[in-house]
Coordinates of N, CA, C and O in Angstrom, one line a residue:
X8 N 2.8 6.3 7.3 CA 3.0 5.9 8.7 C 4.4 5.4 8.9 O 4.9 4.7 8.0
X9 N 5.0 5.8 10.0 CA 6.4 5.3 10.3 C 6.4 4.8 11.7 O 5.8 5.4 12.6
X10 N 7.0 3.7 11.9 CA 7.1 3.1 13.2 C 8.5 2.5 13.4 O 9.1 2.0 12.4
X11 N 9.0 2.6 14.6 CA 10.3 2.0 14.8 C 10.4 1.4 16.2 O 9.5 1.7 17.0
X12 N 11.4 0.6 16.5 CA 11.6 0.0 17.8 C 10.4 -0.9 18.2 O 9.9 -1.7 17.5
X13 N 10.0 -0.7 19.5 CA 8.9 -1.5 20.0 C 7.6 -1.3 19.3 O 6.8 -2.3 19.1
X14 N 7.3 -0.1 18.9 CA 6.0 0.1 18.1 C 6.1 -0.6 16.8 O 5.1 -1.2 16.4
X15 N 7.2 -0.6 16.1 CA 7.3 -1.3 14.9 C 7.1 -2.8 15.1 O 6.4 -3.5 14.3
X16 N 7.7 -3.4 16.2 CA 7.6 -4.8 16.5 C 6.1 -5.1 16.8 O 5.6 -6.1 16.3
X17 N 5.4 -4.3 17.6 CA 4.0 -4.6 17.9 C 3.2 -4.5 16.6 O 2.2 -5.3 16.4
X18 N 3.5 -3.6 15.7 CA 2.8 -3.4 14.5 C 3.0 -4.7 13.6 O 2.1 -5.2 13.0
X19 N 4.2 -5.1 13.5 CA 4.6 -6.4 12.8 C 3.8 -7.5 13.3 O 3.2 -8.3 12.5
X20 N 3.7 -7.7 14.6 CA 3.0 -8.8 15.2 C 1.5 -8.7 14.9 O 0.9 -9.7 14.6
X21 N 0.9 -7.5 15.0 CA -0.5 -7.3 14.7 C -0.8 -7.7 13.3 O -1.8 -8.4 13.0
X22 N 0.1 -7.2 12.3 CA -0.1 -7.5 10.9 C 0.1 -9.0 10.6 O -0.7 -9.6 9.9
X23 N 1.0 -9.6 11.3 CA 1.3 -11.1 11.1 C 0.1 -11.9 11.6 O -0.4 -12.8 10.9
X24 N -0.4 -11.5 12.8 CA -1.6 -12.2 13.3 C -2.8 -12.0 12.4 O -3.6 -13.0 12.2
X25 N -3.0 -10.9 11.9 CA -4.1 -10.6 10.9 C -3.9 -11.4 9.6 O -4.9 -12.0 9.1
X26 N -2.7 -11.5 9.2 CA -2.4 -12.2 7.9 C -2.6 -13.7 8.1 O -3.0 -14.4 7.1
X27 N -2.5 -14.2 9.3 CA -2.7 -15.6 9.5 C -4.2 -16.0 9.5 O -4.5 -17.2 9.4
X28 N -5.1 -15.0 9.6 CA -6.5 -15.3 9.6 C -6.9 -15.7 8.1 O -6.3 -15.3 7.2
X29 N -7.9 -16.5 8.0 CA -8.4 -16.9 6.7 C -9.0 -15.6 6.0 O -9.8 -15.0 6.5
X30 N -8.4 -15.3 4.9 CA -8.9 -14.0 4.2 C -10.3 -14.2 3.7 O -10.7 -15.3 3.3
X31 N -11.0 -13.1 3.7 CA -12.4 -13.1 3.2 C -12.4 -12.5 1.8 O -12.7 -11.3 1.6
X32 N -12.0 -13.3 0.8 CA -11.9 -12.9 -0.5 C -13.1 -13.3 -1.3 O -13.4 -14.5 -1.4
X33 N -13.8 -12.4 -1.9 CA -14.9 -12.7 -2.7 C -14.5 -13.5 -3.9 O -13.5 -13.2 -4.6
X34 N -15.3 -14.5 -4.3 CA -15.0 -15.3 -5.5 C -15.1 -14.4 -6.7 O -16.0 -13.6 -6.8
X35 N -14.2 -14.6 -7.7 CA -14.3 -14.0 -8.9 C -15.2 -14.7 -9.9 O -15.3 -16.0 -9.8
X36 N -15.9 -14.0 -10.7 CA -16.7 -14.7 -11.8 C -15.7 -15.6 -12.6 O -14.5 -15.2 -12.8
X37 N -16.2 -16.7 -13.0 CA -15.3 -17.6 -13.8 C -14.6 -17.0 -15.0 O -13.5 -17.3 -15.3
X38 N -15.3 -16.0 -15.6 CA -14.7 -15.3 -16.8 C -13.4 -14.5 -16.4 O -12.6 -14.2 -17.3
X39 N -13.3 -14.2 -15.1 CA -12.1 -13.4 -14.7 C -11.1 -14.2 -13.9 O -10.0 -13.7 -13.6
X40 N -11.4 -15.4 -13.6 CA -10.5 -16.3 -12.8 C -9.1 -16.4 -13.4 O -8.1 -16.4 -12.7
X41 N -9.0 -16.4 -14.7 CA -7.7 -16.6 -15.3 C -6.8 -15.4 -15.0 O -5.5 -15.5 -15.0
X42 N -7.3 -14.2 -14.8 CA -6.5 -13.0 -14.4 C -5.8 -13.2 -13.1 O -4.6 -12.9 -12.9
X43 N -6.5 -13.7 -12.1 CA -5.9 -14.0 -10.8 C -4.8 -15.1 -11.0 O -3.8 -14.9 -10.4
X44 N -5.1 -16.1 -11.7 CA -4.1 -17.2 -11.9 C -2.9 -16.7 -12.6 O -1.8 -17.0 -12.2
X45 N -3.1 -15.8 -13.6 CA -1.9 -15.3 -14.3 C -1.1 -14.4 -13.4 O 0.2 -14.4 -13.4
X46 N -1.8 -13.5 -12.6 CA -1.0 -12.7 -11.7 C -0.3 -13.5 -10.6 O 0.9 -13.2 -10.3
X47 N -1.0 -14.5 -10.1 CA -0.3 -15.3 -9.1 C 0.9 -16.0 -9.7 O 2.0 -16.1 -9.0
X48 N 0.8 -16.5 -10.9 CA 1.9 -17.1 -11.6 C 3.1 -16.2 -11.7 O 4.3 -16.5 -11.5
X49 N 2.8 -14.9 -12.1 CA 3.9 -13.9 -12.2 C 4.5 -13.6 -10.9 O 5.8 -13.6 -10.7
X50 N 3.7 -13.3 -9.9 CA 4.2 -12.9 -8.6 C 5.0 -14.0 -7.9 O 6.2 -13.8 -7.5
X51 N 4.4 -15.2 -7.8 CA 5.1 -16.3 -7.1 C 6.2 -16.8 -8.0 O 7.2 -17.3 -7.4
X52 N 6.0 -16.8 -9.3 CA 7.1 -17.3 -10.2 C 8.3 -16.4 -10.0 O 9.4 -17.0 -10.1
X53 N 8.1 -15.1 -9.8 CA 9.3 -14.2 -9.7 C 10.1 -14.6 -8.4 O 11.2 -14.3 -8.3
X54 N 9.3 -15.2 -7.4 CA 10.0 -15.6 -6.2 C 10.5 -17.0 -6.2 O 11.0 -17.6 -5.2
X55 N 10.3 -17.7 -7.4 CA 10.7 -19.1 -7.5 C 9.8 -20.1 -6.8 O 10.2 -21.2 -6.5
X56 N 8.5 -19.7 -6.6 CA 7.6 -20.5 -5.9 C 6.6 -21.1 -7.0 O 5.9 -20.3 -7.7
X57 N 6.5 -22.4 -7.1 CA 5.6 -23.0 -8.0 C 4.2 -23.0 -7.5 O 3.9 -22.9 -6.3
X58 N 3.2 -23.3 -8.4 CA 1.8 -23.2 -8.1 C 1.4 -24.3 -7.0 O 0.6 -24.0 -6.2
X59 N 2.1 -25.4 -7.0 CA 1.7 -26.5 -6.1 C 2.5 -26.4 -4.8 O 2.2 -27.2 -3.9
X60 N 3.3 -25.4 -4.6 CA 4.1 -25.2 -3.4 C 3.3 -24.4 -2.4 O 3.6 -23.2 -2.1
X61 N 2.3 -25.0 -1.8 CA 1.4 -24.2 -0.9 C 2.1 -23.6 0.3 O 1.8 -22.5 0.8
X62 N 3.0 -24.4 0.9 CA 3.7 -23.9 2.1 C 4.5 -22.6 1.9 O 4.4 -21.7 2.6
X63 N 5.3 -22.6 0.8 CA 6.0 -21.4 0.5 C 5.2 -20.3 0.0 O 5.5 -19.1 0.2
X64 N 4.1 -20.6 -0.6 CA 3.1 -19.5 -1.0 C 2.5 -18.8 0.2 O 2.4 -17.6 0.3
X65 N 2.2 -19.7 1.2 CA 1.6 -19.1 2.5 C 2.7 -18.3 3.2 O 2.4 -17.2 3.7
X66 N 3.9 -18.8 3.2 CA 5.0 -18.0 3.8 C 5.2 -16.6 3.1 O 5.4 -15.6 3.8
X67 N 5.1 -16.6 1.8 CA 5.2 -15.4 1.1 C 4.1 -14.4 1.4 O 4.3 -13.2 1.6
X68 N 2.9 -14.9 1.6 CA 1.8 -14.1 1.9 C 2.0 -13.5 3.3 O 1.8 -12.3 3.5
X69 N 2.4 -14.3 4.3 CA 2.7 -13.8 5.6 C 3.9 -12.8 5.6 O 3.8 -11.8 6.3
X70 N 4.9 -13.1 4.9 CA 6.1 -12.2 4.8 C 5.7 -10.8 4.2 O 6.1 -9.8 4.6
X71 N 4.7 -10.8 3.3 CA 4.3 -9.6 2.7 C 3.5 -8.7 3.6 O 3.3 -7.5 3.4
X72 N 3.0 -9.3 4.7 CA 2.2 -8.6 5.6 C 3.0 -8.0 6.8 O 2.4 -7.4 7.7
X73 N 4.3 -8.2 6.8 CA 5.1 -7.7 7.9 C 6.1 -6.7 7.4 O 6.7 -6.8 6.4
X74 N 6.1 -5.6 8.1 CA 7.0 -4.5 7.8 C 8.5 -5.0 7.7 O 8.9 -5.8 8.4
X75 N 9.2 -4.4 6.8 CA 10.6 -4.7 6.7 C 10.8 -5.7 5.6 O 11.9 -5.9 5.1
X76 N 9.8 -6.4 5.2 CA 9.9 -7.4 4.1 C 8.9 -7.1 3.0 O 8.8 -7.8 2.0
X77 N 8.1 -6.0 3.1 CA 7.2 -5.6 2.1 C 7.4 -4.2 1.7 O 7.9 -3.4 2.5
X78 N 6.9 -3.8 0.5 CA 7.1 -2.5 0.1 C 6.4 -1.5 1.0 O 6.8 -0.4 1.3
X79 N 5.2 -1.9 1.6 CA 4.4 -0.9 2.4 C 5.2 -0.5 3.6 O 4.9 0.5 4.2
X80 N 6.2 -1.3 4.0 CA 7.0 -0.9 5.2 C 8.2 -0.1 5.0 O 8.9 0.3 5.9
X81 N 8.5 0.1 3.7 CA 9.7 0.9 3.4 C 9.5 2.4 3.5 O 8.4 2.8 3.3
X82 N 10.5 3.1 3.7 CA 10.5 4.6 3.7 C 10.2 5.0 2.3 O 10.8 4.6 1.3
X83 N 9.3 6.0 2.2 CA 8.9 6.5 0.9 C 9.2 8.0 0.9 O 8.7 8.7 1.8
X84 N 9.9 8.5 0.0 CA 10.1 9.9 -0.1 C 9.6 10.4 -1.5 O 9.9 9.8 -2.5
X85 N 8.8 11.4 -1.4 CA 8.1 11.9 -2.6 C 8.6 13.3 -2.9 O 8.6 14.2 -2.0
X86 N 9.1 13.6 -4.1 CA 9.4 15.0 -4.5 C 8.3 15.5 -5.3 O 7.9 15.0 -6.3
X87 N 7.7 16.6 -4.8 CA 6.6 17.3 -5.5 C 7.2 18.4 -6.3 O 7.7 19.4 -5.8
X88 N 7.2 18.1 -7.6 CA 7.9 19.0 -8.6 C 7.1 20.3 -8.9 O 7.6 21.3 -9.2
X89 N 5.8 20.2 -8.8 CA 4.9 21.3 -9.1 C 5.1 22.4 -8.0 O 5.3 22.1 -6.8
X90 N 5.0 23.6 -8.4 CA 5.1 24.8 -7.5 C 3.8 24.8 -6.7 O 2.7 24.3 -7.1
X91 N 3.8 25.6 -5.7 CA 2.6 25.8 -4.9 C 1.5 26.4 -5.7 O 0.3 26.0 -5.7
X92 N 1.9 27.4 -6.6 CA 0.9 28.0 -7.4 C 0.3 27.1 -8.5 O -0.9 27.1 -8.7
X93 N 1.2 26.2 -9.0 CA 0.7 25.3 -10.0 C -0.3 24.3 -9.4 O -1.4 24.0 -9.9
X94 N 0.0 23.8 -8.2 CA -0.9 22.9 -7.5 C -2.2 23.6 -7.1 O -3.3 23.0 -7.2
X95 N -2.1 24.8 -6.6 CA -3.3 25.6 -6.3 C -4.3 25.7 -7.5 O -5.5 25.5 -7.3
X96 N -3.7 26.0 -8.6 CA -4.5 26.2 -9.8 C -5.1 24.8 -10.3 O -6.3 24.8 -10.7
X97 N -4.3 23.8 -10.2 CA -4.8 22.5 -10.6 C -5.9 22.0 -9.7 O -6.9 21.4 -10.2
X98 N -5.8 22.3 -8.4 CA -6.9 21.9 -7.5 C -8.2 22.7 -7.8 O -9.3 22.1 -7.9
X99 N -8.0 23.9 -8.1 CA -9.2 24.8 -8.5 C -9.9 24.3 -9.7 O -11.1 24.3 -9.8
X100 N -9.2 23.8 -10.7 CA -9.8 23.4 -12.0 C -9.9 21.9 -12.2 O -10.3 21.4 -13.3
X101 N -9.7 21.1 -11.1 CA -9.8 19.6 -11.3 C -11.3 19.3 -11.5 O -12.2 19.8 -10.8
X102 N -11.5 18.4 -12.5 CA -12.9 18.1 -12.9 C -13.5 16.9 -12.0 O -14.6 16.9 -11.7
X103 N -12.6 16.0 -11.6 CA -13.1 14.8 -10.9 C -12.7 14.9 -9.4 O -11.7 15.4 -9.1
X104 N -13.6 14.4 -8.6 CA -13.4 14.5 -7.1 C -12.1 13.7 -6.7 O -11.3 14.2 -5.9
X105 N -11.8 12.6 -7.3 CA -10.6 11.8 -7.0 C -9.4 12.6 -7.3 O -8.4 12.6 -6.6
X106 N -9.4 13.2 -8.5 CA -8.2 14.0 -8.9 C -8.0 15.2 -7.9 O -6.9 15.5 -7.6
X107 N -9.1 15.8 -7.6 CA -9.1 17.0 -6.7 C -8.5 16.6 -5.3 O -7.7 17.3 -4.8
X108 N -8.9 15.4 -4.8 CA -8.4 15.0 -3.5 C -6.9 14.7 -3.6 O -6.2 15.1 -2.6
X109 N -6.4 14.1 -4.6 CA -5.0 13.8 -4.7 C -4.2 15.1 -4.8 O -3.2 15.3 -4.2
X110 N -4.7 16.0 -5.7 CA -4.0 17.3 -5.8 C -4.1 18.1 -4.5 O -3.1 18.8 -4.2
X111 N -5.2 18.0 -3.8 CA -5.3 18.8 -2.5 C -4.2 18.2 -1.5 O -3.6 19.0 -0.8
X112 N -4.1 16.9 -1.5 CA -3.1 16.3 -0.6 C -1.7 16.8 -1.0 O -0.9 17.1 -0.1
X113 N -1.4 16.8 -2.3 CA 0.0 17.3 -2.7 C 0.2 18.7 -2.3 O 1.2 19.1 -1.9
X114 N -0.9 19.5 -2.5 CA -0.8 20.9 -2.1 C -0.5 21.1 -0.6 O 0.3 21.8 -0.2
X115 N -1.3 20.3 0.2 CA -1.1 20.4 1.7 C 0.3 19.9 2.0 O 1.0 20.5 2.9
X116 N 0.9 18.9 1.4 CA 2.2 18.4 1.7 C 3.2 19.5 1.3 O 4.2 19.8 2.0
X117 N 3.0 20.1 0.1 CA 3.9 21.1 -0.4 C 4.0 22.3 0.5 O 5.1 22.9 0.7
X118 N 2.8 22.7 1.0 CA 2.8 23.9 1.8 C 3.0 23.6 3.3 O 2.9 24.6 4.1
X119 N 3.2 22.4 3.7 CA 3.4 22.1 5.1 C 2.2 22.0 5.9 O 2.2 21.9 7.2
X120 N 1.0 22.0 5.3 CA -0.2 21.9 6.0 C -0.6 20.4 6.4 O -1.5 20.2 7.2
X121 N 0.1 19.5 5.8 CA 0.0 18.1 6.2 C 1.3 17.5 6.4 O 2.3 17.9 5.8
X122 N 1.4 16.6 7.4 CA 2.7 16.0 7.7 C 2.5 14.5 7.8 O 1.4 14.0 7.7
X123 N 3.6 13.8 8.0 CA 3.6 12.4 8.1 C 3.1 12.0 9.5 O 3.4 12.5 10.5
X124 N 2.3 10.9 9.5 CA 1.7 10.4 10.7 C 2.7 9.5 11.4 O 3.3 8.6 10.7
X125 N 2.9 9.7 12.6 CA 3.7 8.8 13.5 C 2.8 7.9 14.3 O 1.9 8.3 14.9
X126 N 3.2 6.6 14.3 CA 2.4 5.7 15.1 C 2.7 5.8 16.6 O 3.7 5.2 17.0
X127 N 1.9 6.4 17.4 CA 2.2 6.6 18.8 C 1.3 5.7 19.7 O 1.5 5.6 20.8
X128 N 0.3 5.1 19.1 CA -0.7 4.4 19.9 C -0.4 2.9 20.0 O -1.1 2.2 20.7
X129 N 0.6 2.4 19.3 CA 0.9 1.0 19.4 C 1.8 0.6 20.6 O 2.5 1.4 21.0

């Protein structure tokens, strides 16, 4: 999805408002809690935010939900190196449904049967 100008601003506001809501995160079993804590330490630590700095942690969460400050809002360009024929054959012989779906999308993009979605309704 790509948005710019007023649409981008409205999308940013909608995402920011949603990010301010209390997240509905299912609790992890205690045996797995250390994974979340380790990941949080790595992510927030890379930003220079300590575990007890709740205000800056919350700001980082909100910032990540707004285009222009998160990876999901950046332009992404993908080069499909496989030929049309290679992709067609790979789709035909894919064993798993998830692999087949990904290959099918690459095939559609390669052949121009799928295009980028533009946000017109915001």
